[in-house]
Amino acid sequence: MFFSNSLENQLQRWNETIRNQPKNHNAYICRGMVNFQLAKIDESIQDFDMAEQLDTHIKAYLWQRGLSYYYAERFAEGAQQFEIDLTVNAQDVEETVWRYLCIARSLGVEEARNSLLTVKNDPRRVMQRVYDLYAGDCTPDDVLTVGQSERIKGNFYSHLYLGLYYEAQNNLDLAQNYIVKAADQYKIDDYMWYLAQVHKKLRGWI
């Protein structure tokens, strides 16, 4: 289920906060995240841009904007955002995988794999395996096996990133299969679960 009513309530609260505190950059980030969760991609980017205008130091921490860029099909800007993010969070597999996805959608999978940035020591075993998959060093079954060993959260992440991997290869049937499973069968309290819902909605898979 897509909890639109709850999100609409959150949106109204952040609208009110911003009316009362128009220089509060965190409020714009929070509203941008809610807009994204509601699949209002352009509005989310506008909020993240305003947050950066109010405090330029946060640019390297706006990973949420990188995700919005991907769904806005602004792939070059998305790749650049994730590169900047990795300068302050070099151990995060998700940042480099999303950079890969942006490059794959604009320049092709081969270019994305050849430019995959090195990430070490991400504490999440499932994300280590996801990295290996995108690097060409393991199979989809290897990712699923590790995901299963980490219960619902591991299953969610393994299915989401397999779906995104197949979408980058333009295998839309497998992309749909894995992302719909991630969204429908492995619900977790996480921004990325909402991303899976947004993905379904924007691709017409609901």
PDB file of C-alpha atoms in Angstrom:
ATOM      1  CA  MET A   1       0.000   0.000   0.000  1.00  0.00           C
ATOM      2  CA  PHE A   2       1.183   3.502  -0.818  1.00  0.00           C
ATOM      3  CA  PHE A   3       0.502   5.636   2.240  1.00  0.00           C
ATOM      4  CA  SER A   4      -0.501   8.776   0.363  1.00  0.00           C
ATOM      5  CA  ASN A   5      -2.807  10.160   3.068  1.00  0.00           C
ATOM      6  CA  SER A   6      -0.078  10.089   5.679  1.00  0.00           C
ATOM      7  CA  LEU A   7       2.354  11.641   3.235  1.00  0.00           C
ATOM      8  CA  GLU A   8      -0.135  14.359   2.304  1.00  0.00           C
ATOM      9  CA  ASN A   9      -0.439  15.197   6.009  1.00  0.00           C
ATOM     10  CA  GLN A  10       3.341  15.391   6.286  1.00  0.00           C
ATOM     11  CA  LEU A  11       3.442  17.643   3.236  1.00  0.00           C
ATOM     12  CA  GLN A  12       0.976  20.046   4.795  1.00  0.00           C
ATOM     13  CA  ARG A  13       3.025  20.184   7.995  1.00  0.00           C
ATOM     14  CA  TRP A  14       6.207  21.005   6.093  1.00  0.00           C
ATOM     15  CA  ASN A  15       4.368  23.608   4.013  1.00  0.00           C
ATOM     16  CA  GLU A  16       3.363  25.286   7.264  1.00  0.00           C
ATOM     17  CA  THR A  17       6.883  25.054   8.687  1.00  0.00           C
ATOM     18  CA  ILE A  18       8.312  26.669   5.571  1.00  0.00           C
ATOM     19  CA  ARG A  19       5.743  29.448   5.686  1.00  0.00           C
ATOM     20  CA  ASN A  20       6.829  30.184   9.251  1.00  0.00           C
ATOM     21  CA  GLN A  21      10.570  29.534   8.720  1.00  0.00           C
ATOM     22  CA  PRO A  22      11.359  30.335   5.069  1.00  0.00           C
ATOM     23  CA  LYS A  23      15.133  30.173   5.690  1.00  0.00           C
ATOM     24  CA  ASN A  24      15.075  26.719   7.275  1.00  0.00           C
ATOM     25  CA  HIS A  25      17.022  24.569   4.802  1.00  0.00           C
ATOM     26  CA  ASN A  26      16.240  21.356   6.686  1.00  0.00           C
ATOM     27  CA  ALA A  27      12.530  21.978   6.208  1.00  0.00           C
ATOM     28  CA  TYR A  28      13.054  22.144   2.448  1.00  0.00           C
ATOM     29  CA  ILE A  29      14.990  18.875   2.515  1.00  0.00           C
ATOM     30  CA  CYS A  30      12.210  17.204   4.496  1.00  0.00           C
ATOM     31  CA  ARG A  31       9.508  18.557   2.197  1.00  0.00           C
ATOM     32  CA  GLY A  32      11.559  17.493  -0.814  1.00  0.00           C
ATOM     33  CA  MET A  33      11.698  13.951   0.548  1.00  0.00           C
ATOM     34  CA  VAL A  34       7.935  13.903   1.064  1.00  0.00           C
ATOM     35  CA  ASN A  35       7.371  15.278  -2.425  1.00  0.00           C
ATOM     36  CA  PHE A  36       9.564  12.498  -3.790  1.00  0.00           C
ATOM     37  CA  GLN A  37       7.658   9.878  -1.825  1.00  0.00           C
ATOM     38  CA  LEU A  38       4.496  11.262  -3.421  1.00  0.00           C
ATOM     39  CA  ALA A  39       6.152  10.862  -6.857  1.00  0.00           C
ATOM     40  CA  LYS A  40       6.276  14.649  -7.275  1.00  0.00           C
ATOM     41  CA  ILE A  41       9.766  14.514  -8.705  1.00  0.00           C
ATOM     42  CA  ASP A  42      10.144  18.038 -10.075  1.00  0.00           C
ATOM     43  CA  GLU A  43       8.806  19.542  -6.855  1.00  0.00           C
ATOM     44  CA  SER A  44      11.281  17.501  -4.823  1.00  0.00           C
ATOM     45  CA  ILE A  45      14.189  18.809  -6.905  1.00  0.00           C
ATOM     46  CA  GLN A  46      12.981  22.371  -6.439  1.00  0.00           C
ATOM     47  CA  ASP A  47      12.980  21.855  -2.668  1.00  0.00           C
ATOM     48  CA  PHE A  48      16.464  20.324  -2.613  1.00  0.00           C
ATOM     49  CA  ASP A  49      17.747  23.161  -4.800  1.00  0.00           C
ATOM     50  CA  MET A  50      16.277  25.716  -2.388  1.00  0.00           C
ATOM     51  CA  ALA A  51      17.899  23.941   0.550  1.00  0.00           C
ATOM     52  CA  GLU A  52      21.270  24.210  -1.172  1.00  0.00           C
ATOM     53  CA  GLN A  53      20.695  27.884  -1.935  1.00  0.00           C
ATOM     54  CA  LEU A  54      20.068  28.499   1.759  1.00  0.00           C
ATOM     55  CA  ASP A  55      23.156  26.531   2.841  1.00  0.00           C
ATOM     56  CA  THR A  56      25.718  25.681   0.151  1.00  0.00           C
ATOM     57  CA  HIS A  57      27.625  23.404   2.549  1.00  0.00           C
ATOM     58  CA  ILE A  58      24.940  20.710   2.265  1.00  0.00           C
ATOM     59  CA  LYS A  59      25.530  20.016  -1.424  1.00  0.00           C
ATOM     60  CA  ALA A  60      27.645  16.932  -0.741  1.00  0.00           C
ATOM     61  CA  TYR A  61      24.909  15.493   1.488  1.00  0.00           C
ATOM     62  CA  LEU A  62      21.961  15.838  -0.905  1.00  0.00           C
ATOM     63  CA  TRP A  63      21.868  12.190  -1.990  1.00  0.00           C
ATOM     64  CA  GLN A  64      18.084  12.519  -2.088  1.00  0.00           C
ATOM     65  CA  ARG A  65      18.416  14.974  -4.970  1.00  0.00           C
ATOM     66  CA  GLY A  66      20.510  12.454  -6.881  1.00  0.00           C
ATOM     67  CA  LEU A  67      17.650   9.958  -6.664  1.00  0.00           C
ATOM     68  CA  SER A  68      15.191  12.592  -7.849  1.00  0.00           C
ATOM     69  CA  TYR A  69      17.485  13.430 -10.771  1.00  0.00           C
ATOM     70  CA  TYR A  70      17.410   9.758 -11.800  1.00  0.00           C
ATOM     71  CA  TYR A  71      13.619   9.708 -11.947  1.00  0.00           C
ATOM     72  CA  ALA A  72      13.573  13.080 -13.712  1.00  0.00           C
ATOM     73  CA  GLU A  73      15.909  11.460 -16.278  1.00  0.00           C
ATOM     74  CA  ARG A  74      18.505  14.129 -15.558  1.00  0.00           C
ATOM     75  CA  PHE A  75      21.189  11.455 -15.518  1.00  0.00           C
ATOM     76  CA  ALA A  76      24.318  13.591 -15.915  1.00  0.00           C
ATOM     77  CA  GLU A  77      23.279  15.737 -12.947  1.00  0.00           C
ATOM     78  CA  GLY A  78      22.458  12.616 -10.959  1.00  0.00           C
ATOM     79  CA  ALA A  79      25.871  11.084 -11.611  1.00  0.00           C
ATOM     80  CA  GLN A  80      27.539  14.332 -10.590  1.00  0.00           C
ATOM     81  CA  GLN A  81      25.505  14.527  -7.359  1.00  0.00           C
ATOM     82  CA  PHE A  82      26.534  11.015  -6.352  1.00  0.00           C
ATOM     83  CA  GLU A  83      30.192  11.698  -7.168  1.00  0.00           C
ATOM     84  CA  ILE A  84      30.064  14.696  -4.829  1.00  0.00           C
ATOM     85  CA  ASP A  85      28.315  12.600  -2.168  1.00  0.00           C
ATOM     86  CA  LEU A  86      31.084  10.000  -2.321  1.00  0.00           C
ATOM     87  CA  THR A  87      33.669  12.617  -1.348  1.00  0.00           C
ATOM     88  CA  VAL A  88      32.118  12.663   2.143  1.00  0.00           C
ATOM     89  CA  ASN A  89      30.720   9.115   2.280  1.00  0.00           C
ATOM     90  CA  ALA A  90      33.193   6.896   0.462  1.00  0.00           C
ATOM     91  CA  GLN A  91      32.015   3.668   2.131  1.00  0.00           C
ATOM     92  CA  ASP A  92      28.448   3.752   0.786  1.00  0.00           C
ATOM     93  CA  VAL A  93      27.739   1.226  -1.966  1.00  0.00           C
ATOM     94  CA  GLU A  94      24.393   2.829  -2.757  1.00  0.00           C
ATOM     95  CA  GLU A  95      25.989   6.126  -3.787  1.00  0.00           C
ATOM     96  CA  THR A  96      28.283   4.497  -6.340  1.00  0.00           C
ATOM     97  CA  VAL A  97      25.566   2.131  -7.569  1.00  0.00           C
ATOM     98  CA  TRP A  98      23.227   5.051  -8.234  1.00  0.00           C
ATOM     99  CA  ARG A  99      26.049   6.824 -10.042  1.00  0.00           C
ATOM    100  CA  TYR A 100      26.441   3.635 -12.131  1.00  0.00           C
ATOM    101  CA  LEU A 101      22.696   3.623 -12.848  1.00  0.00           C
ATOM    102  CA  CYS A 102      22.733   7.244 -14.004  1.00  0.00           C
ATOM    103  CA  ILE A 103      25.702   6.594 -16.289  1.00  0.00           C
ATOM    104  CA  ALA A 104      24.190   3.367 -17.610  1.00  0.00           C
ATOM    105  CA  ARG A 105      20.971   5.139 -18.560  1.00  0.00           C
ATOM    106  CA  SER A 106      22.818   7.915 -20.391  1.00  0.00           C
ATOM    107  CA  LEU A 107      26.026   6.320 -21.723  1.00  0.00           C
ATOM    108  CA  GLY A 108      25.422   2.578 -21.515  1.00  0.00           C
ATOM    109  CA  VAL A 109      26.151  -0.294 -19.142  1.00  0.00           C
ATOM    110  CA  GLU A 110      29.706  -0.858 -20.363  1.00  0.00           C
ATOM    111  CA  GLU A 111      30.689   2.731 -19.635  1.00  0.00           C
ATOM    112  CA  ALA A 112      28.962   2.542 -16.242  1.00  0.00           C
ATOM    113  CA  ARG A 113      30.838  -0.625 -15.270  1.00  0.00           C
ATOM    114  CA  ASN A 114      34.169   0.703 -16.487  1.00  0.00           C
ATOM    115  CA  SER A 115      33.738   3.854 -14.383  1.00  0.00           C
ATOM    116  CA  LEU A 116      32.378   2.129 -11.258  1.00  0.00           C
ATOM    117  CA  LEU A 117      34.057   3.764  -8.285  1.00  0.00           C
ATOM    118  CA  THR A 118      35.764   1.635  -5.642  1.00  0.00           C
ATOM    119  CA  VAL A 119      33.849   1.269  -2.393  1.00  0.00           C
ATOM    120  CA  LYS A 120      35.126  -0.762   0.537  1.00  0.00           C
ATOM    121  CA  ASN A 121      33.894  -1.516   4.035  1.00  0.00           C
ATOM    122  CA  ASP A 122      30.175  -0.937   3.593  1.00  0.00           C
ATOM    123  CA  PRO A 123      28.982  -2.787   6.719  1.00  0.00           C
ATOM    124  CA  ARG A 124      25.917  -4.258   4.959  1.00  0.00           C
ATOM    125  CA  ARG A 125      26.711  -7.688   3.484  1.00  0.00           C
ATOM    126  CA  VAL A 126      23.871  -7.481   0.996  1.00  0.00           C
ATOM    127  CA  MET A 127      25.188  -4.173  -0.334  1.00  0.00           C
ATOM    128  CA  GLN A 128      28.696  -5.602  -0.635  1.00  0.00           C
ATOM    129  CA  ARG A 129      27.196  -8.333  -2.828  1.00  0.00           C
ATOM    130  CA  VAL A 130      25.205  -5.787  -4.826  1.00  0.00           C
ATOM    131  CA  TYR A 131      28.451  -3.952  -5.522  1.00  0.00           C
ATOM    132  CA  ASP A 132      30.038  -7.205  -6.723  1.00  0.00           C
ATOM    133  CA  LEU A 133      27.095  -7.749  -9.093  1.00  0.00           C
ATOM    134  CA  TYR A 134      27.374  -4.297 -10.625  1.00  0.00           C
ATOM    135  CA  ALA A 135      31.141  -4.789 -10.952  1.00  0.00           C
ATOM    136  CA  GLY A 136      30.546  -8.063 -12.804  1.00  0.00           C
ATOM    137  CA  ASP A 137      32.032 -10.212 -10.044  1.00  0.00           C
ATOM    138  CA  CYS A 138      29.031 -12.275  -8.917  1.00  0.00           C
ATOM    139  CA  THR A 139      25.635 -13.515 -10.095  1.00  0.00           C
ATOM    140  CA  PRO A 140      22.095 -12.343  -9.295  1.00  0.00           C
ATOM    141  CA  ASP A 141      21.585 -15.583  -7.336  1.00  0.00           C
ATOM    142  CA  ASP A 142      24.551 -14.668  -5.127  1.00  0.00           C
ATOM    143  CA  VAL A 143      22.846 -11.369  -4.278  1.00  0.00           C
ATOM    144  CA  LEU A 144      19.534 -13.097  -3.496  1.00  0.00           C
ATOM    145  CA  THR A 145      21.253 -15.676  -1.277  1.00  0.00           C
ATOM    146  CA  VAL A 146      22.880 -13.013   0.897  1.00  0.00           C
ATOM    147  CA  GLY A 147      19.639 -11.039   0.940  1.00  0.00           C
ATOM    148  CA  GLN A 148      17.748 -14.063   2.254  1.00  0.00           C
ATOM    149  CA  SER A 149      20.272 -14.456   5.068  1.00  0.00           C
ATOM    150  CA  GLU A 150      19.545 -10.894   6.228  1.00  0.00           C
ATOM    151  CA  ARG A 151      15.780 -11.346   6.501  1.00  0.00           C
ATOM    152  CA  ILE A 152      13.257  -8.791   5.320  1.00  0.00           C
ATOM    153  CA  LYS A 153      15.642  -5.859   4.944  1.00  0.00           C
ATOM    154  CA  GLY A 154      18.184  -7.956   3.066  1.00  0.00           C
ATOM    155  CA  ASN A 155      15.462  -9.338   0.835  1.00  0.00           C
ATOM    156  CA  PHE A 156      14.194  -5.850   0.115  1.00  0.00           C
ATOM    157  CA  TYR A 157      17.589  -4.471  -0.877  1.00  0.00           C
ATOM    158  CA  SER A 158      18.582  -7.505  -2.940  1.00  0.00           C
ATOM    159  CA  HIS A 159      15.341  -7.349  -4.932  1.00  0.00           C
ATOM    160  CA  LEU A 160      15.410  -3.566  -5.381  1.00  0.00           C
ATOM    161  CA  TYR A 161      18.959  -3.447  -6.676  1.00  0.00           C
ATOM    162  CA  LEU A 162      18.477  -6.481  -8.901  1.00  0.00           C
ATOM    163  CA  GLY A 163      15.475  -4.740 -10.431  1.00  0.00           C
ATOM    164  CA  LEU A 164      17.464  -1.563 -11.015  1.00  0.00           C
ATOM    165  CA  TYR A 165      20.333  -3.617 -12.439  1.00  0.00           C
ATOM    166  CA  TYR A 166      18.019  -5.222 -14.988  1.00  0.00           C
ATOM    167  CA  GLU A 167      16.390  -1.913 -15.857  1.00  0.00           C
ATOM    168  CA  ALA A 168      19.833  -0.511 -16.691  1.00  0.00           C
ATOM    169  CA  GLN A 169      20.195  -3.437 -19.106  1.00  0.00           C
ATOM    170  CA  ASN A 170      16.762  -2.660 -20.565  1.00  0.00           C
ATOM    171  CA  ASN A 171      15.408  -6.017 -19.373  1.00  0.00           C
ATOM    172  CA  LEU A 172      12.142  -4.509 -18.217  1.00  0.00           C
ATOM    173  CA  ASP A 173      10.354  -7.780 -17.451  1.00  0.00           C
ATOM    174  CA  LEU A 174      12.937  -8.808 -14.865  1.00  0.00           C
ATOM    175  CA  ALA A 175      13.200  -5.217 -13.619  1.00  0.00           C
ATOM    176  CA  GLN A 176       9.475  -5.150 -12.983  1.00  0.00           C
ATOM    177  CA  ASN A 177       9.497  -8.582 -11.357  1.00  0.00           C
ATOM    178  CA  TYR A 178      12.158  -7.710  -8.792  1.00  0.00           C
ATOM    179  CA  ILE A 179      11.105  -4.143  -7.998  1.00  0.00           C
ATOM    180  CA  VAL A 180       7.445  -5.067  -7.566  1.00  0.00           C
ATOM    181  CA  LYS A 181       8.497  -7.879  -5.211  1.00  0.00           C
ATOM    182  CA  ALA A 182      10.695  -5.476  -3.251  1.00  0.00           C
ATOM    183  CA  ALA A 183       7.834  -3.022  -2.882  1.00  0.00           C
ATOM    184  CA  ASP A 184       5.002  -5.473  -2.239  1.00  0.00           C
ATOM    185  CA  GLN A 185       6.578  -8.356  -0.323  1.00  0.00           C
ATOM    186  CA  TYR A 186       9.343  -6.727   1.741  1.00  0.00           C
ATOM    187  CA  LYS A 187       7.929  -3.546   3.245  1.00  0.00           C
ATOM    188  CA  ILE A 188      10.420  -1.760   5.505  1.00  0.00           C
ATOM    189  CA  ASP A 189      10.395   1.622   7.219  1.00  0.00           C
ATOM    190  CA  ASP A 190      12.951   3.174   4.905  1.00  0.00           C
ATOM    191  CA  TYR A 191      13.133   5.928   2.267  1.00  0.00           C
ATOM    192  CA  MET A 192      14.253   3.343  -0.269  1.00  0.00           C
ATOM    193  CA  TRP A 193      11.041   1.352   0.205  1.00  0.00           C
ATOM    194  CA  TYR A 194       9.142   4.466  -0.824  1.00  0.00           C
ATOM    195  CA  LEU A 195      11.508   4.759  -3.782  1.00  0.00           C
ATOM    196  CA  ALA A 196      10.402   1.286  -4.876  1.00  0.00           C
ATOM    197  CA  GLN A 197       6.783   2.451  -4.650  1.00  0.00           C
ATOM    198  CA  VAL A 198       7.595   5.564  -6.671  1.00  0.00           C
ATOM    199  CA  HIS A 199       9.394   3.430  -9.247  1.00  0.00           C
ATOM    200  CA  LYS A 200       6.317   1.238  -9.652  1.00  0.00           C
ATOM    201  CA  LYS A 201       4.062   4.238 -10.004  1.00  0.00           C
ATOM    202  CA  LEU A 202       6.189   6.085 -12.542  1.00  0.00           C
ATOM    203  CA  ARG A 203       6.680   2.943 -14.652  1.00  0.00           C
ATOM    204  CA  GLY A 204       2.966   2.098 -14.551  1.00  0.00           C
ATOM    205  CA  TRP A 205       3.572  -1.192 -12.721  1.00  0.00           C
ATOM    206  CA  ILE A 206       0.775  -0.682 -10.195  1.00  0.00           C
TER     207      ILE A 206
END
